[in-house]
Amino acid sequence: MSSIEFISLYLFIFCFMAMYGLKAYNIHRNYDYWIASLPVIAIVSFIIGSRTYGADYNWYKYQFEHASLTSMLQEQQPFFVYINRFLTEIGFNYVGAFTTYTFVYLCGAFYLLRSYGTDSKYMFLFLLPSYIGFGTDIIRQTFATGFILFAIPLLDKKKYIGVGLLVAIAYAIHSSTIVIFAIYLAFKYFSKKPLNPIYTIPLYILIVLFYDSNLTGNIAPYISKLNLGDSKFQGYVDASDRWFSNDAANDIYSQGAAALFVNTLYVVGLFYIGYIALRCKLNTRIIPIYNIVVVGYILLRMVFQFEIL
């Protein structure tokens, strides 16, 4: 795929998703919503699934094409291997597999946005930009996170059996998703007000201007002491010296002045506009999502130069 084709396709699905959201938020019946949504999800999933790039693209392509190997069950979480074997049995190639991973995630995202009712009108606009880097680089985690997105509305409805089942499926695909769910629970039950940009914006700007990434490298000795049991996330902990030490910070991941300015402007604008929107129309179910995004962007800036990202 050439650069022009890549840009054209992604502009198409971005506009396609944005225009769809302006109509979908006001669909009343669930049946009508999903009849309208599934073709949109399928088209976007196929376009993203047909890509040929991503940090872990070749590795997961290899995993899918060699899912029949017994060694895969020992090296990876078995449930994910069995899913790949099933996709192989029904005739899918690796493009079909990547399309399926994206389809599951987007279905979960659409289900979550549906639960916000009319407040979701402009959320569809941000769905694709928020997915691209996440979904094309850490593929299995994103696939598993789709089930977490399904679980969040059920948690609000107190359907705990369904929540437990979905979280268990996500964990079986990639165990690190249990951390994602735990973070959401912490913000949901202990973060009742949106973080005020009077504090978050100056903090973010100070980090951009003055924070030394080598300070983040000092956390490696503390991370290495964590014990998360027999989980995929423990692998990152065990390799903390390689991932989070001072040596892991690399100037090649630094942004130039123009990119840094535009990125900072975007993040600061997001902090401010999100807060004002919640002040104008309070939705307590969106507050934890907003606060997670704010804290996430602040932490991301602190570790931006580390390869693991």
Coordinates of C-alpha atoms in Angstrom, one line a residue:
M1 CA 0.0 0.0 0.0
S2 CA 1.5 3.4 -1.0
S3 CA 1.5 6.4 1.3
I4 CA -1.2 8.1 -0.8
E5 CA -3.4 5.0 -0.7
F6 CA -2.8 4.7 3.1
I7 CA -3.7 8.4 3.8
S8 CA -6.7 8.3 1.5
L9 CA -8.2 5.1 3.0
Y10 CA -7.7 6.4 6.6
L11 CA -9.2 9.8 5.7
F12 CA -12.2 7.9 4.2
I13 CA -12.8 5.8 7.2
F14 CA -12.3 8.7 9.6
C15 CA -14.9 10.8 7.8
F16 CA -17.1 7.8 7.3
M17 CA -17.0 7.1 11.1
A18 CA -17.6 10.8 12.0
M19 CA -20.6 11.2 9.7
Y20 CA -22.0 7.9 11.0
G21 CA -21.7 9.0 14.6
L22 CA -23.8 12.1 13.8
K23 CA -26.7 9.8 12.9
A24 CA -26.1 6.8 15.1
Y25 CA -26.3 8.5 18.5
N26 CA -30.0 9.2 17.9
I27 CA -31.1 5.7 16.8
H28 CA -33.6 4.6 19.4
R29 CA -34.0 0.8 19.0
N30 CA -31.0 -1.4 19.7
Y31 CA -31.9 -3.6 16.7
D32 CA -31.8 -0.6 14.3
Y33 CA -28.6 0.6 15.9
W34 CA -26.8 -2.7 15.2
I35 CA -28.3 -3.2 11.8
A36 CA -26.8 0.2 10.9
S37 CA -23.5 -0.3 12.8
L38 CA -22.4 -3.7 11.8
P39 CA -21.7 -2.8 8.1
V40 CA -19.7 0.2 9.2
I41 CA -17.7 -1.8 11.7
A42 CA -17.1 -4.5 9.0
I43 CA -15.8 -2.0 6.4
V44 CA -13.5 -0.2 8.8
S45 CA -12.3 -3.5 10.3
F46 CA -11.4 -4.9 6.8
I47 CA -9.5 -1.7 5.8
I48 CA -7.5 -1.7 9.1
G49 CA -7.1 -5.5 8.9
S50 CA -5.6 -5.3 5.4
R51 CA -2.7 -3.1 6.6
T52 CA 0.9 -4.3 6.4
Y53 CA 2.5 -2.3 9.3
G54 CA 2.6 -2.2 13.1
A55 CA 5.2 -2.9 15.7
D56 CA 4.0 -6.5 16.3
Y57 CA 2.5 -7.0 12.9
N58 CA 5.0 -9.6 11.6
W59 CA 5.1 -11.4 15.0
Y60 CA 1.3 -11.9 15.1
K61 CA 1.2 -12.8 11.4
Y62 CA 3.7 -15.5 12.2
Q63 CA 1.7 -16.7 15.2
F64 CA -1.4 -17.0 13.1
E65 CA 0.3 -18.9 10.3
H66 CA 1.9 -21.3 12.8
A67 CA -1.0 -21.6 15.2
S68 CA -1.1 -25.4 14.6
L69 CA 2.3 -25.9 16.1
T70 CA 2.2 -27.5 19.6
S71 CA 5.0 -25.1 20.7
M72 CA 2.6 -22.2 20.3
L73 CA 0.5 -23.5 23.2
Q74 CA 3.5 -23.4 25.4
E75 CA 4.8 -20.0 24.3
Q76 CA 1.5 -18.1 24.1
Q77 CA -1.8 -18.1 26.1
P78 CA -3.6 -21.2 24.8
F79 CA -7.0 -19.5 24.3
F80 CA -5.6 -17.1 21.8
V81 CA -3.9 -19.9 20.0
Y82 CA -7.2 -21.8 19.8
I83 CA -8.9 -18.7 18.4
N84 CA -6.3 -18.5 15.7
R85 CA -6.8 -22.2 15.0
F86 CA -10.5 -21.8 14.7
L87 CA -10.1 -18.9 12.2
T88 CA -7.7 -21.1 10.2
E89 CA -10.3 -23.9 10.1
I90 CA -13.0 -21.6 8.8
G91 CA -10.7 -20.5 5.9
F92 CA -9.4 -17.2 7.2
N93 CA -5.8 -16.1 6.3
Y94 CA -3.9 -13.6 8.4
V95 CA -5.8 -10.6 6.9
G96 CA -9.0 -12.3 8.1
A97 CA -7.5 -12.7 11.5
F98 CA -6.4 -9.1 11.8
T99 CA -9.8 -8.0 10.5
T100 CA -11.5 -10.2 13.2
Y101 CA -9.3 -8.7 16.0
T102 CA -10.4 -5.2 14.9
F103 CA -14.0 -6.2 14.4
V104 CA -14.3 -7.5 18.0
Y105 CA -12.7 -4.4 19.4
L106 CA -14.9 -2.0 17.4
C107 CA -18.0 -4.0 18.4
G108 CA -17.0 -3.5 22.0
A109 CA -16.4 0.2 21.4
F110 CA -19.7 0.7 19.6
Y111 CA -21.5 -1.2 22.4
L112 CA -19.8 1.1 25.0
L113 CA -20.7 4.3 23.0
R114 CA -24.3 3.0 22.7
S115 CA -24.6 2.9 26.5
Y116 CA -23.8 6.7 26.7
G117 CA -27.0 7.5 24.7
T118 CA -27.2 10.9 23.1
D119 CA -23.9 12.0 24.8
S120 CA -22.1 9.7 22.3
K121 CA -22.8 12.0 19.3
Y122 CA -19.2 13.2 18.9
M123 CA -17.5 10.3 20.5
F124 CA -17.4 8.3 17.2
L125 CA -15.3 11.1 15.8
F126 CA -12.5 10.2 18.2
L127 CA -12.9 6.4 18.1
L128 CA -10.7 5.8 15.0
P129 CA -7.8 8.2 16.0
S130 CA -7.7 6.6 19.5
Y131 CA -7.6 3.1 18.0
I132 CA -5.0 3.4 15.2
G133 CA -1.8 3.4 17.3
F134 CA -3.1 1.1 20.0
G135 CA -4.7 -1.4 17.7
T136 CA -2.0 -1.7 15.1
D137 CA 1.0 -1.9 17.5
I138 CA -0.2 -4.0 20.5
I139 CA -2.5 -6.3 18.6
R140 CA -3.4 -9.0 21.0
Q141 CA -3.9 -6.6 23.9
T142 CA -6.3 -4.6 21.7
F143 CA -8.2 -7.7 20.7
A144 CA -8.6 -8.6 24.4
T145 CA -9.5 -5.0 25.4
G146 CA -12.6 -5.3 23.1
F147 CA -14.1 -7.7 25.7
I148 CA -13.3 -5.2 28.5
L149 CA -15.3 -2.6 26.5
F150 CA -18.3 -4.9 26.4
A151 CA -18.0 -5.4 30.2
I152 CA -18.1 -1.8 31.2
P153 CA -21.8 -1.1 30.3
L154 CA -22.7 -4.4 32.0
L155 CA -20.9 -3.3 35.1
D156 CA -23.0 -0.1 35.2
K157 CA -26.1 -2.4 34.9
K158 CA -24.8 -4.6 37.7
K159 CA -24.8 -7.7 35.5
Y160 CA -21.8 -9.1 37.3
I161 CA -21.9 -12.6 35.8
G162 CA -21.6 -11.1 32.3
V163 CA -18.8 -8.8 33.5
G164 CA -16.9 -11.7 35.0
L165 CA -17.3 -13.9 31.9
L166 CA -16.1 -11.1 29.6
V167 CA -13.1 -10.2 31.8
A168 CA -12.2 -13.8 32.0
I169 CA -12.2 -14.1 28.2
A170 CA -10.1 -10.9 27.9
Y171 CA -7.7 -12.3 30.5
A172 CA -7.4 -15.6 28.6
I173 CA -6.5 -13.8 25.4
H174 CA -4.0 -11.4 27.1
S175 CA -3.6 -11.4 30.9
S176 CA -2.4 -7.8 31.1
T177 CA -5.9 -6.7 30.4
I178 CA -6.8 -7.4 34.0
V179 CA -4.6 -4.4 34.8
I180 CA -6.7 -2.3 32.4
F181 CA -9.9 -3.4 34.1
A182 CA -8.5 -2.8 37.6
I183 CA -7.5 0.8 36.6
Y184 CA -11.0 1.4 35.3
L185 CA -12.5 0.1 38.5
A186 CA -10.2 2.3 40.6
F187 CA -11.2 5.5 38.7
K188 CA -14.8 4.5 38.6
Y189 CA -15.2 4.1 42.3
F190 CA -12.6 6.6 43.7
S191 CA -12.7 9.4 41.1
K192 CA -16.0 11.2 41.3
K193 CA -15.1 14.5 39.8
P194 CA -13.4 15.4 36.5
L195 CA -9.7 16.5 37.0
N196 CA -9.6 20.3 36.9
P197 CA -7.5 21.7 34.0
I198 CA -6.3 24.5 36.3
Y199 CA -4.0 21.8 37.7
T200 CA -3.6 19.3 34.9
I201 CA -2.7 21.7 32.1
P202 CA 0.1 23.5 33.9
L203 CA 1.4 20.1 35.1
Y204 CA 1.4 18.7 31.6
I205 CA 3.2 21.8 30.2
L206 CA 5.8 21.6 33.0
I207 CA 6.5 18.0 32.1
V208 CA 6.8 18.8 28.4
L209 CA 9.3 21.7 29.1
F210 CA 11.3 20.5 32.1
Y211 CA 10.9 16.8 32.8
D212 CA 14.0 14.6 32.4
S213 CA 13.1 11.1 31.1
N214 CA 16.1 9.7 33.0
L215 CA 14.1 10.2 36.2
T216 CA 11.6 7.7 34.9
G217 CA 14.5 5.3 34.3
N218 CA 15.1 5.2 38.1
I219 CA 11.8 3.2 38.6
A220 CA 13.3 0.0 37.1
P221 CA 14.6 -1.4 40.4
Y222 CA 11.2 -0.9 42.0
I223 CA 9.3 -2.5 39.1
S224 CA 11.5 -5.5 39.1
K225 CA 10.3 -6.3 42.7
L226 CA 6.7 -6.7 41.7
N227 CA 5.2 -10.2 41.5
L228 CA 2.1 -10.5 39.3
G229 CA 2.1 -14.3 39.2
D230 CA 2.1 -16.3 36.0
S231 CA 0.9 -13.6 33.7
K232 CA 1.9 -12.0 30.4
F233 CA 2.3 -8.7 32.3
Q234 CA 4.9 -10.3 34.6
G235 CA 7.1 -10.7 31.5
Y236 CA 7.4 -6.9 31.3
V237 CA 8.1 -6.7 35.0
D238 CA 10.9 -9.3 34.7
A239 CA 12.4 -7.3 31.8
S240 CA 12.1 -4.0 33.5
D241 CA 15.8 -3.4 33.4
R242 CA 15.6 -3.6 29.7
W243 CA 12.4 -1.7 29.2
F244 CA 12.4 1.0 31.9
S245 CA 16.0 1.7 32.9
N246 CA 17.9 4.8 31.9
D247 CA 19.5 3.0 29.0
A248 CA 16.0 2.3 27.6
A249 CA 15.4 6.0 27.0
N250 CA 16.3 6.9 23.5
D251 CA 16.5 10.3 21.8
I252 CA 15.3 8.9 18.5
Y253 CA 11.8 8.7 20.1
S254 CA 11.9 12.4 20.9
Q255 CA 9.6 14.7 19.0
G256 CA 10.8 17.7 17.1
A257 CA 9.8 21.2 18.1
A258 CA 6.9 21.5 15.7
A259 CA 5.5 18.0 16.5
L260 CA 5.9 18.6 20.2
F261 CA 4.0 21.9 19.9
V262 CA 1.2 20.4 17.9
N263 CA 0.9 17.4 20.2
T264 CA 0.9 19.6 23.3
L265 CA -1.7 21.9 21.8
Y266 CA -3.9 18.8 21.1
V267 CA -3.5 17.3 24.6
V268 CA -4.1 20.6 26.4
G269 CA -7.1 21.3 24.2
L270 CA -8.5 17.8 25.0
F271 CA -8.0 18.4 28.8
Y272 CA -9.8 21.8 28.6
I273 CA -12.7 20.9 26.2
G274 CA -13.4 17.6 27.9
Y275 CA -13.7 19.3 31.3
I276 CA -15.9 22.1 30.0
A277 CA -18.1 19.5 28.2
L278 CA -18.6 17.6 31.5
R279 CA -19.3 20.9 33.3
C280 CA -22.0 21.8 30.8
K281 CA -23.6 18.4 30.7
L282 CA -22.5 16.2 33.6
N283 CA -22.4 12.5 32.9
T284 CA -20.9 10.6 35.9
R285 CA -20.3 7.5 33.7
I286 CA -17.9 9.5 31.5
I287 CA -16.0 11.1 34.3
P288 CA -13.8 8.0 35.0
I289 CA -13.0 7.7 31.3
Y290 CA -12.0 11.4 31.1
N291 CA -9.8 11.1 34.2
I292 CA -8.1 8.0 32.9
V293 CA -7.3 9.8 29.6
V294 CA -5.9 12.8 31.4
V295 CA -3.7 10.7 33.8
G296 CA -2.7 8.5 30.8
Y297 CA -1.5 11.4 28.7
I298 CA 0.5 12.9 31.6
L299 CA 2.2 9.5 32.3
L300 CA 2.7 8.9 28.6
R301 CA 4.6 12.2 28.3
M302 CA 6.9 11.1 31.2
V303 CA 7.8 7.9 29.4
F304 CA 7.6 9.0 25.8
Q305 CA 11.2 8.2 25.0
F306 CA 11.0 4.6 26.1
E307 CA 10.9 1.9 23.3
I308 CA 8.3 -0.2 25.0
L309 CA 5.7 2.4 24.0

